[in-house]
Structure formats: structure tokens, C-alpha cells
């Protein structure tokens, strides 16, 4: 029996098919011709300018000398590294919120359109004789049809996977918080150290420049005396050598202090080229921490240390991963219910509902159970071992930090005493120089010794600040700050001042979440 398909054979593609074919061809051709494109100078310049504006946006100007409390507050509010850690925490929180929706059932709405160039024609065959039916081939579907589908589905296995993933994301938020705390400890430590370096640079700048000028003047006089042979040449050379050595020391001091202004400006988000001053804070050393029982400090460190708390959360994440791994070995149970429509003219029922239950299980999972169980247990054991190693490291760090703090305090007391002696000697040398009982070399040498003694005193104080901040970080102590975006620098400075006062008084915070 023959079938006349002349109409379908001579059917020309519609404009829609031609447009679709052209679109697909253009997409394929475009994908095959993509080449690397380097950033232009204009794009790089625009990006750098935008980043610079973003970093300096809403930064409060500095009014008057910068105090230590304000320096720490400005670093907490504006420091770029601090902002980065806060963004990482916000990203982890967003991942948690987005992952919570994975536990919900799926409600999928879909719509589609199909079109054929000819009719969907089929023949039937006798199942017993294998002969084709004598009846004419029949058409069971239209050339074009639009379908819609709204299906509700829920899988017990997917829910379990999403549940444990959400618990892991919740712990990752807490890990991000601990990393932010650790970054805050390091930031405060850097600010306190740089601040005292800036205090030293500001206090010694004029003295160093004056001493360098006196030394250079004395050196010129010594060279002239040598050339004119006004004194023994060997004595003149020894005189010059001592002056040059003093000059070398003074210039080394000047170079060491020159970068302090830039370092502190970078930490506090001040313009790097700005000319600002700092207030010299009162010298306070919290020796009460050395009188507290070491067992009490160990308890505080174990309860509040950021590294240890992070390792505990990581161990809990590993435990949740074990449950997720074992859950994959169970059969999957899913339910679905959908409402579907189609405008196919050959369908008698163009609207219908479907419901179903499906159970699936990969039998080869039975073979993987032992290895998966060993792998999961190994992950938990590794996380727990890391936690125990971190605990021992924290205790070791606490004892070392306490010892370093005690040594730093002792070194500062010694440097302070030496500086006081040098100041008194300088007074005597100045008086004798005015009475012409001391040479220029003696005066320059004494100025150099006095400056070096004062520098070592400031360096010792900076070391005390560093050791103090390290001990604070080990104990998990940081300023209590609610919202850096909603508080001004002055409000943050007040919170910092309160925290530093609590530290100076030897007050431990309550060990609670």
C-alpha cells in the first residue's frame, strides 16, 4: 500500500526554522572564534581608580593628633584585610541561607513547544504472525504541540544530603567568624606595634636631624684641621672615624623610623602621603597578667582561642561529612505529583494529573560500604587529630607568649633605666660643653648614645605591645564590637579603650559563646 507524502515532502521549512538554524549556526561559529583579549590600559586605569575610590569611600577624616584607641578603631573599621574577612563571613552566611532552600521539595514548572516537518506516522504489526497490519498507517501525534508541566517532587535521599550540607554550611559560617577574630587579633597587634614606632619617629625626628647636623659640622671641622695639620694626623683620622661611626648610627636610626608613618597610615586607611601626628600615650604595663595562675590562663585560652575553636568546627564538619557519605549508601525514595497539559489535537484528554512513588538503590553500593566507611572514619580521625594538635599548640603558644611578655616587660624596664641615665649624662655633657670642658666629639657621641637609648626604649615598648597583643590573641580576647558599619570611629575608639582598660586591669572576659 502506498502513501502519498507529496505534501510533506514538498513542505518547505518555515521562516521560524530558518531563523532558529541561523541562530544555532551563529552561536557555534562564535564559540569557535573566541580569542584571548588582554585588558587595555584604559580598562586597567578605570579599575584601579574604582578600587581606590571604593577603599577611600566614607572614610572619616582625621581631626587632630591620632590616638592609639582611634588608630585601632580606624583599622577595625577601614582596613582592607579586615573588610576581606568580613566579606568571607558574609559569603559563608549567604551560602548557608541559599543551602537551606535545598531542603525544600522541588516544584518545577516547565513549558515546551515542538514542531515536525512531516507527520508522525506509524504502522502496527501482528504480535503472533509478525505480519504488518493491513490497516492503513495511522497518525497519532500532531506536527506541532505546546506542552506545560507543573510537577511537585520530593526525595528523601536529597533531603538528607541537603540537611547535612546545611549543617556543614552553618559550621563554615562559624569558622569564618573565628578567622575574622584571628585577623582582628593580628590587625590590633600590627597597629599597636606600628603606633609605638610612629611615636618613636615623631619624638626622635628633630633630635636625630640635629645630631646629624652637629656630627656633619664636626666632621668638616675635623677634615679642615687634618688638611691644615693643626693636630696629629692620626688623632684627626681617629676623630673622623668616630664621627663617621656616629653618623652611620644616626642615619640608621633615621632610616628605621622613616617607614613608621607609612606603615601606620596603611593600617588605618589614612592617605599614605598625609602628614599627621600621633599622641604619645602613657606608658602602662599590665604586669597583673603575670600574677594570674597559669591554669586559669590555660582554661581561658582553651575556651576562647580562635584557632582551637576553628579546629573544633572543622572536626564537626568532618563528622557531618561522614553522615552524608553513609547516607548515599541507602536506597532513594522519591514522591512526585504533577499537573500536565498539551494542545496536541490527537489527544482526547489534553489535561491530566500524574502521581508516583519510586524506590531506587544501586546494588553496587553494597560493595562500596566498607571502603566508604573506612574513608569517612579516617576523615573524622584526621579532624580530631588536628584538633588535639591545635590544642597542644595553643597551650604551648600560651606559655611562650606569657614568657615573652614577661621578658619584654623586663627588657623595657632595663631600657627605660638606661634611657634615664643617658638623659642625665646628656645634661652634664651639655653643661660641660657650654663651659668648653667637652669636645665636639664628646657632645656628638653623647647625643648619639642618648638617641640610641631612647630608640631602644621605644623599641622595647613596641615589643611589649607586640607580646601583649600576642598573649591577648592566644587568650581569645578582642574588643566587643557590634557593627563596624553602623558605628563611628569615635564609638569604636570608646569600645577599644574599654577593652584595653580591661586588659590593663587583668580582667578576663566571661568564657561563654
Coordinates of C-alpha atoms in Angstrom, one line a residue:
X1 CA 0.0 0.0 0.0
X2 CA 1.4 3.3 -1.0
X3 CA 1.1 6.6 0.9
X4 CA 1.1 10.0 -0.7
X5 CA 3.5 12.1 1.2
X6 CA 4.0 14.6 -1.6
X7 CA 2.7 17.4 0.6
X8 CA 5.1 16.7 3.4
X9 CA 7.9 16.0 1.0
X10 CA 7.5 19.3 -0.7
X11 CA 6.9 21.1 2.5
X12 CA 9.4 23.9 2.7
X13 CA 11.0 25.0 6.1
X14 CA 9.2 27.8 7.8
X15 CA 10.8 31.1 8.5
X16 CA 10.9 30.2 12.1
X17 CA 13.0 27.0 11.4
X18 CA 15.3 29.0 9.2
X19 CA 15.8 31.7 11.9
X20 CA 16.5 29.0 14.5
X21 CA 19.0 27.2 12.3
X22 CA 20.8 30.5 11.6
X23 CA 20.9 31.3 15.3
X24 CA 22.4 27.9 16.1
X25 CA 24.9 28.2 13.4
X26 CA 25.9 31.7 14.5
X27 CA 26.4 30.5 18.1
X28 CA 28.5 27.6 17.1
X29 CA 30.6 29.8 14.8
X30 CA 31.0 32.4 17.5
X31 CA 32.2 29.9 20.1
X32 CA 34.8 28.6 17.7
X33 CA 36.3 32.0 17.1
X34 CA 36.8 33.3 20.7
X35 CA 40.4 34.5 21.3
X36 CA 42.2 35.9 24.4
X37 CA 41.7 39.6 25.0
X38 CA 44.1 41.4 27.2
X39 CA 43.0 44.3 29.3
X40 CA 43.6 47.7 27.8
X41 CA 45.4 50.5 29.6
X42 CA 42.1 52.3 29.9
X43 CA 40.3 49.3 31.5
X44 CA 43.2 48.9 34.0
X45 CA 43.2 52.5 34.8
X46 CA 39.4 52.6 35.3
X47 CA 39.6 49.5 37.5
X48 CA 42.4 50.9 39.7
X49 CA 40.6 54.2 40.0
X50 CA 37.3 52.5 41.0
X51 CA 39.2 50.3 43.6
X52 CA 40.9 53.4 45.0
X53 CA 37.6 55.2 45.4
X54 CA 35.9 52.2 47.0
X55 CA 38.7 51.8 49.6
X56 CA 38.5 55.5 50.5
X57 CA 34.8 55.8 50.4
X58 CA 33.1 57.1 53.6
X59 CA 36.5 57.2 55.4
X60 CA 36.2 59.8 58.2
X61 CA 38.9 62.5 58.0
X62 CA 41.5 62.7 60.8
X63 CA 41.0 65.7 63.0
X64 CA 43.9 66.4 65.3
X65 CA 46.6 64.0 66.6
X66 CA 45.9 60.3 66.2
X67 CA 45.5 58.4 69.5
X68 CA 46.2 54.7 70.0
X69 CA 42.5 54.0 70.6
X70 CA 41.5 55.8 67.4
X71 CA 44.2 54.1 65.4
X72 CA 42.9 50.7 66.4
X73 CA 39.3 51.8 65.7
X74 CA 40.1 53.2 62.3
X75 CA 41.9 49.9 61.4
X76 CA 38.9 47.9 62.6
X77 CA 36.5 50.0 60.5
X78 CA 38.5 50.7 57.3
X79 CA 41.4 48.2 57.0
X80 CA 41.2 46.3 53.6
X81 CA 42.2 42.9 55.1
X82 CA 39.6 43.3 57.8
X83 CA 37.0 44.1 55.2
X84 CA 38.0 41.0 53.3
X85 CA 37.5 38.7 56.3
X86 CA 34.1 40.3 56.9
X87 CA 33.1 39.6 53.2
X88 CA 34.2 36.0 53.6
X89 CA 32.0 35.6 56.6
X90 CA 29.1 37.3 54.7
X91 CA 29.7 34.9 51.8
X92 CA 29.6 31.9 54.1
X93 CA 26.4 33.2 55.6
X94 CA 24.9 33.6 52.2
X95 CA 25.9 30.1 51.3
X96 CA 24.1 28.9 54.4
X97 CA 20.9 30.8 53.6
X98 CA 20.9 29.6 50.0
X99 CA 21.6 26.0 51.0
X100 CA 18.6 25.9 53.4
X101 CA 16.4 26.1 50.3
X102 CA 17.8 22.9 49.0
X103 CA 15.9 21.0 51.8
X104 CA 12.6 22.1 50.4
X105 CA 10.7 19.9 47.9
X106 CA 11.0 20.8 44.2
X107 CA 8.2 22.4 42.4
X108 CA 9.2 22.6 38.7
X109 CA 7.2 24.5 36.1
X110 CA 8.1 23.8 32.5
X111 CA 6.7 24.6 29.1
X112 CA 7.7 23.5 25.7
X113 CA 7.0 23.6 22.0
X114 CA 7.8 21.1 19.4
X115 CA 7.3 21.1 15.6
X116 CA 7.9 18.4 12.9
X117 CA 8.5 18.8 9.2
X118 CA 6.2 15.9 8.5
X119 CA 3.5 13.8 10.2
X120 CA 4.4 11.3 12.9
X121 CA 3.1 8.1 11.0
X122 CA 3.3 4.6 12.4
X123 CA 2.4 1.0 11.3
X124 CA 1.3 -1.8 13.5
X125 CA 2.5 -5.5 13.4
X126 CA 0.7 -8.6 14.5
X127 CA 2.4 -10.0 17.6
X128 CA 1.7 -13.6 16.7
X129 CA 2.3 -13.8 12.9
X130 CA 4.7 -11.0 12.7
X131 CA 2.9 -9.7 9.7
X132 CA 2.1 -6.0 9.3
X133 CA -1.4 -5.0 9.7
X134 CA -3.5 -4.4 6.6
X135 CA -5.0 -1.3 8.1
X136 CA -3.6 2.0 6.8
X137 CA -0.8 3.5 8.8
X138 CA -2.1 6.0 11.3
X139 CA -1.1 9.3 12.7
X140 CA -1.0 9.5 16.5
X141 CA 0.5 12.9 17.1
X142 CA 0.2 16.4 15.5
X143 CA 3.1 18.1 13.8
X144 CA 3.2 20.8 16.4
X145 CA 2.2 21.0 20.0
X146 CA 2.7 23.1 23.1
X147 CA 3.0 21.4 26.5
X148 CA 3.0 22.6 30.1
X149 CA 4.0 20.8 33.2
X150 CA 3.8 21.7 36.9
X151 CA 5.4 18.9 39.0
X152 CA 5.9 18.6 42.7
X153 CA 8.6 16.2 43.8
X154 CA 10.4 15.3 47.0
X155 CA 13.3 12.9 47.5
X156 CA 14.1 11.6 51.0
X157 CA 17.8 11.0 49.9
X158 CA 18.2 14.5 48.6
X159 CA 16.6 15.9 51.7
X160 CA 19.1 14.1 53.9
X161 CA 22.0 15.2 51.8
X162 CA 20.8 18.8 51.9
X163 CA 20.2 18.6 55.6
X164 CA 23.8 17.6 56.4
X165 CA 25.2 20.0 53.9
X166 CA 23.2 22.8 55.6
X167 CA 24.7 21.8 58.9
X168 CA 28.2 21.9 57.4
X169 CA 27.5 25.4 55.9
X170 CA 26.4 26.6 59.4
X171 CA 29.7 25.4 60.9
X172 CA 31.5 27.1 58.0
X173 CA 29.9 30.4 59.0
X174 CA 31.3 29.9 62.5
X175 CA 34.7 29.0 61.0
X176 CA 34.6 32.3 59.1
X177 CA 33.8 34.1 62.3
X178 CA 36.8 32.6 64.1
X179 CA 39.1 33.5 61.1
X180 CA 37.7 37.1 61.3
X181 CA 38.6 37.1 65.1
X182 CA 42.1 35.9 64.3
X183 CA 42.5 38.5 61.7
X184 CA 41.3 41.1 64.2
X185 CA 43.9 40.0 66.7
X186 CA 46.7 40.3 64.1
X187 CA 45.5 43.7 63.0
X188 CA 45.4 45.1 66.5
X189 CA 48.9 43.7 67.2
X190 CA 50.2 45.3 64.0
X191 CA 48.6 48.7 64.8
X192 CA 49.9 48.8 68.4
X193 CA 53.4 47.9 67.2
X194 CA 53.4 50.4 64.3
X195 CA 51.9 53.1 66.6
X196 CA 54.8 53.0 69.0
X197 CA 57.2 53.0 66.1
X198 CA 55.5 56.2 64.9
X199 CA 55.7 57.6 68.4
X200 CA 59.4 57.0 68.4
X201 CA 59.8 58.5 64.9
X202 CA 57.9 61.6 65.9
X203 CA 59.7 62.0 69.2
X204 CA 63.2 61.5 67.8
X205 CA 63.0 63.1 64.4
X206 CA 64.2 66.5 65.4
X207 CA 66.8 65.1 67.8
X208 CA 68.2 62.8 65.1
X209 CA 68.3 65.6 62.5
X210 CA 70.0 68.0 64.9
X211 CA 72.6 65.4 65.9
X212 CA 73.3 64.5 62.3
X213 CA 73.8 68.2 61.6
X214 CA 76.2 68.6 64.5
X215 CA 78.1 65.5 63.5
X216 CA 78.5 66.7 59.9
X217 CA 79.7 70.1 61.1
X218 CA 82.2 68.5 63.5
X219 CA 83.3 66.2 60.6
X220 CA 84.0 69.2 58.4
X221 CA 86.0 70.8 61.1
X222 CA 88.0 67.7 61.7
X223 CA 88.7 67.4 58.0
X224 CA 89.8 71.0 57.9
X225 CA 92.1 70.5 60.9
X226 CA 93.6 67.5 59.2
X227 CA 94.3 69.4 56.0
X228 CA 95.8 72.3 57.9
X229 CA 97.8 70.0 60.1
X230 CA 96.5 71.6 63.2
X231 CA 96.7 68.4 65.1
X232 CA 98.3 65.0 64.9
X233 CA 97.1 63.3 61.6
X234 CA 96.5 60.0 63.4
X235 CA 94.4 61.7 66.1
X236 CA 92.5 63.6 63.4
X237 CA 91.7 60.4 61.5
X238 CA 90.6 58.6 64.7
X239 CA 88.4 61.6 65.4
X240 CA 86.8 61.4 61.9
X241 CA 86.3 57.7 62.2
X242 CA 84.4 58.1 65.5
X243 CA 82.3 60.9 64.0
X244 CA 81.5 58.8 60.9
X245 CA 80.5 55.8 63.1
X246 CA 78.2 58.1 65.0
X247 CA 76.8 59.4 61.7
X248 CA 76.2 55.9 60.5
X249 CA 74.3 55.0 63.6
X250 CA 72.2 58.2 63.4
X251 CA 71.4 57.6 59.8
X252 CA 70.4 54.0 60.5
X253 CA 68.0 55.3 63.2
X254 CA 66.5 57.8 60.7
X255 CA 66.0 55.1 58.1
X256 CA 64.5 52.7 60.6
X257 CA 61.9 55.3 61.7
X258 CA 61.2 56.7 58.3
X259 CA 58.8 53.9 57.3
X260 CA 56.7 54.0 60.5
X261 CA 54.5 56.8 59.2
X262 CA 53.6 54.9 56.1
X263 CA 53.0 51.6 57.9
X264 CA 50.6 53.1 60.3
X265 CA 48.8 55.1 57.6
X266 CA 48.3 51.9 55.6
X267 CA 46.9 50.0 58.6
X268 CA 44.5 52.9 59.5
X269 CA 43.5 53.7 55.9
X270 CA 44.9 57.2 56.0
X271 CA 46.3 58.7 52.8
X272 CA 49.8 57.4 52.5
X273 CA 51.2 60.9 51.8
X274 CA 49.4 62.7 54.6
X275 CA 51.4 64.5 57.3
X276 CA 49.8 63.5 60.6
X277 CA 50.9 63.4 64.2
X278 CA 50.2 60.9 67.0
X279 CA 49.6 61.4 70.7
X280 CA 52.2 59.8 73.0
X281 CA 50.2 57.6 75.3
X282 CA 51.0 57.0 78.9
X283 CA 53.4 54.0 79.4
X284 CA 51.3 51.3 81.1
X285 CA 52.4 47.7 81.5
X286 CA 49.8 45.2 82.7
X287 CA 52.0 43.1 85.0
X288 CA 48.9 41.7 86.7
X289 CA 48.7 39.0 83.9
X290 CA 51.9 37.5 85.2
X291 CA 50.4 37.1 88.7
X292 CA 47.3 35.1 87.4
X293 CA 47.5 31.3 87.9
X294 CA 48.7 29.6 84.7
X295 CA 45.8 27.1 85.0
X296 CA 43.3 29.9 84.8
X297 CA 45.0 31.3 81.7
X298 CA 45.1 27.8 80.1
X299 CA 41.3 27.4 80.7
X300 CA 40.7 30.8 79.1
X301 CA 42.8 30.0 76.1
X302 CA 41.2 26.6 75.5
X303 CA 37.7 28.2 75.7
X304 CA 38.3 31.3 73.6
X305 CA 41.3 30.8 71.3
X306 CA 40.2 31.3 67.6
X307 CA 42.5 28.6 66.1
X308 CA 41.2 25.9 68.5
X309 CA 37.6 26.8 68.1
X310 CA 38.1 26.7 64.3
X311 CA 39.6 23.2 64.6
X312 CA 36.6 22.1 66.6
X313 CA 34.2 23.3 64.0
X314 CA 36.2 21.6 61.3
X315 CA 36.0 18.3 63.2
X316 CA 32.2 18.7 63.4
X317 CA 32.2 19.4 59.6
X318 CA 34.1 16.1 59.1
X319 CA 31.6 14.3 61.3
X320 CA 28.7 15.6 59.2
X321 CA 30.5 14.6 56.0
X322 CA 30.7 11.1 57.4
X323 CA 26.9 11.0 57.8
X324 CA 26.5 12.4 54.3
X325 CA 28.8 9.7 52.9
X326 CA 26.9 6.9 54.7
X327 CA 23.5 8.3 53.6
X328 CA 24.5 7.8 49.9
X329 CA 24.5 4.1 50.6
X330 CA 20.8 4.0 51.4
X331 CA 18.0 3.4 48.9
X332 CA 16.5 6.5 47.4
X333 CA 12.8 7.2 48.0
X334 CA 11.0 9.9 46.0
X335 CA 7.5 11.1 45.6
X336 CA 6.1 13.2 42.7
X337 CA 2.8 14.7 41.7
X338 CA 2.2 16.8 38.6
X339 CA -0.3 18.6 36.5
X340 CA 0.3 18.5 32.7
X341 CA -1.4 19.9 29.6
X342 CA -0.8 19.6 25.9
X343 CA -2.7 21.1 22.9
X344 CA -1.9 18.1 20.7
X345 CA -5.1 17.8 18.6
X346 CA -4.8 14.0 18.6
X347 CA -5.1 13.7 22.4
X348 CA -8.5 13.1 23.8
X349 CA -7.5 14.1 27.3
X350 CA -5.4 17.3 27.0
X351 CA -5.3 17.9 30.7
X352 CA -4.2 15.2 33.2
X353 CA -2.6 14.6 36.6
X354 CA 0.2 12.2 37.4
X355 CA 1.4 10.8 40.8
X356 CA 4.1 8.3 41.5
X357 CA 6.4 6.8 44.1
X358 CA 9.9 5.5 43.2
X359 CA 12.4 3.5 45.1
X360 CA 15.9 3.1 43.7
X361 CA 19.1 1.5 45.0
X362 CA 22.4 1.0 43.5
X363 CA 23.3 -2.6 44.4
X364 CA 27.0 -1.9 43.8
X365 CA 26.8 0.4 46.8
X366 CA 26.9 -2.8 48.9
X367 CA 30.4 -3.4 47.7
X368 CA 31.5 0.2 48.5
X369 CA 30.2 0.2 52.1
X370 CA 33.4 -1.0 53.8
X371 CA 35.7 1.4 51.9
X372 CA 33.3 4.3 52.3
X373 CA 33.1 3.6 56.0
X374 CA 36.9 3.5 56.4
X375 CA 37.3 6.7 54.4
X376 CA 34.7 8.5 56.5
X377 CA 36.2 7.3 59.7
X378 CA 39.7 8.3 58.5
X379 CA 38.4 11.8 57.8
X380 CA 36.9 12.1 61.3
X381 CA 40.1 10.8 62.9
X382 CA 42.2 13.3 60.9
X383 CA 40.0 16.2 62.0
X384 CA 40.1 15.1 65.6
X385 CA 43.9 14.6 65.5
X386 CA 44.2 18.2 64.1
X387 CA 42.1 19.4 66.9
X388 CA 44.2 17.7 69.5
X389 CA 47.4 19.0 67.8
X390 CA 45.9 22.5 67.8
X391 CA 45.1 22.2 71.5
X392 CA 48.7 21.4 72.3
X393 CA 49.9 24.1 70.1
X394 CA 47.6 26.6 71.8
X395 CA 48.9 25.6 75.2
X396 CA 52.5 25.9 74.0
X397 CA 51.7 29.2 72.4
X398 CA 50.2 30.5 75.7
X399 CA 53.2 29.5 77.8
X400 CA 55.6 31.1 75.2
X401 CA 53.5 34.2 74.9
X402 CA 53.4 34.6 78.7
X403 CA 57.2 34.2 78.9
X404 CA 57.8 36.6 76.0
X405 CA 55.5 39.1 77.7
X406 CA 57.5 38.8 81.0
X407 CA 60.8 39.2 79.1
X408 CA 59.5 42.2 77.2
X409 CA 58.5 43.9 80.4
X410 CA 61.8 43.2 81.9
X411 CA 63.7 44.5 78.8
X412 CA 61.5 47.6 78.8
X413 CA 62.3 48.3 82.5
X414 CA 66.0 47.9 81.7
X415 CA 65.8 50.1 78.5
X416 CA 63.9 52.7 80.5
X417 CA 66.5 52.8 83.2
X418 CA 69.3 53.2 80.6
X419 CA 67.5 56.0 78.8
X420 CA 67.1 57.9 82.1
X421 CA 70.8 57.5 82.9
X422 CA 71.7 58.7 79.3
X423 CA 69.4 61.7 79.8
X424 CA 71.2 62.7 83.0
X425 CA 74.6 62.2 81.4
X426 CA 73.5 64.3 78.4
X427 CA 72.6 67.1 80.8
X428 CA 76.1 67.0 82.3
X429 CA 77.8 66.9 78.9
X430 CA 75.7 69.8 77.7
X431 CA 76.7 71.9 80.7
X432 CA 80.4 70.9 80.3
X433 CA 80.2 71.7 76.6
X434 CA 78.9 75.2 77.3
X435 CA 81.8 75.6 79.8
X436 CA 84.1 74.3 77.0
X437 CA 85.2 71.3 79.0
X438 CA 84.0 68.8 76.4
X439 CA 84.9 68.4 72.8
X440 CA 82.5 68.3 69.8
X441 CA 83.2 64.6 69.5
X442 CA 82.1 64.1 73.1
X443 CA 79.0 66.1 72.5
X444 CA 78.1 64.2 69.3
X445 CA 78.9 60.8 70.9
X446 CA 76.7 61.6 73.8
X447 CA 73.8 62.8 71.6
X448 CA 74.1 59.5 69.6
X449 CA 74.1 57.4 72.8
X450 CA 71.1 59.3 74.1
X451 CA 69.2 58.9 70.9
X452 CA 70.0 55.2 70.7
X453 CA 68.9 54.7 74.3
X454 CA 65.6 56.5 73.7
X455 CA 65.2 54.5 70.5
X456 CA 65.8 51.2 72.4
X457 CA 63.3 52.3 75.0
X458 CA 60.6 52.9 72.3
X459 CA 61.6 49.6 70.6
X460 CA 61.2 47.8 73.9
X461 CA 57.8 49.4 74.4
X462 CA 56.8 48.3 70.9
X463 CA 58.0 44.8 71.8
X464 CA 55.8 44.9 74.9
X465 CA 52.8 45.9 72.8
X466 CA 53.5 43.0 70.4
X467 CA 53.9 40.5 73.2
X468 CA 50.8 41.8 74.9
X469 CA 48.7 41.5 71.7
X470 CA 50.1 38.0 71.1
X471 CA 49.1 37.0 74.6
X472 CA 45.7 38.6 74.1
X473 CA 45.2 36.7 70.9
X474 CA 46.2 33.4 72.5
X475 CA 43.6 34.0 75.2
X476 CA 41.0 34.9 72.6
X477 CA 40.4 38.5 73.9
X478 CA 39.3 41.2 71.5
X479 CA 37.2 44.4 71.6
X480 CA 33.5 43.7 71.7
X481 CA 32.2 45.4 68.6
X482 CA 28.6 45.1 67.5
X483 CA 28.6 46.7 64.0
X484 CA 31.5 48.4 62.4
X485 CA 29.4 49.8 59.6
X486 CA 26.9 51.4 61.9
X487 CA 29.3 52.9 64.4
X488 CA 31.5 55.9 64.1
X489 CA 35.3 55.9 64.6
X490 CA 34.8 57.6 68.0
X491 CA 32.3 55.0 69.1
X492 CA 34.7 52.2 68.1
X493 CA 37.5 54.0 69.8
X494 CA 35.5 54.0 73.0
X495 CA 35.0 50.3 72.8
X496 CA 38.7 49.8 72.1
X497 CA 39.6 52.0 75.1
X498 CA 37.3 49.9 77.3
X499 CA 38.9 46.7 76.1
X500 CA 42.4 48.0 76.7
X501 CA 41.5 49.1 80.2
X502 CA 40.1 45.7 80.9
X503 CA 43.4 44.2 79.7
X504 CA 45.5 46.6 81.8
X505 CA 43.4 45.7 84.9
X506 CA 44.0 41.9 84.2
X507 CA 40.3 41.3 83.8
X508 CA 39.4 38.1 82.0
X509 CA 36.1 38.0 79.9
X510 CA 33.4 35.5 80.7
X511 CA 34.0 32.2 78.9
X512 CA 30.8 31.8 77.0
X513 CA 29.7 31.8 73.4

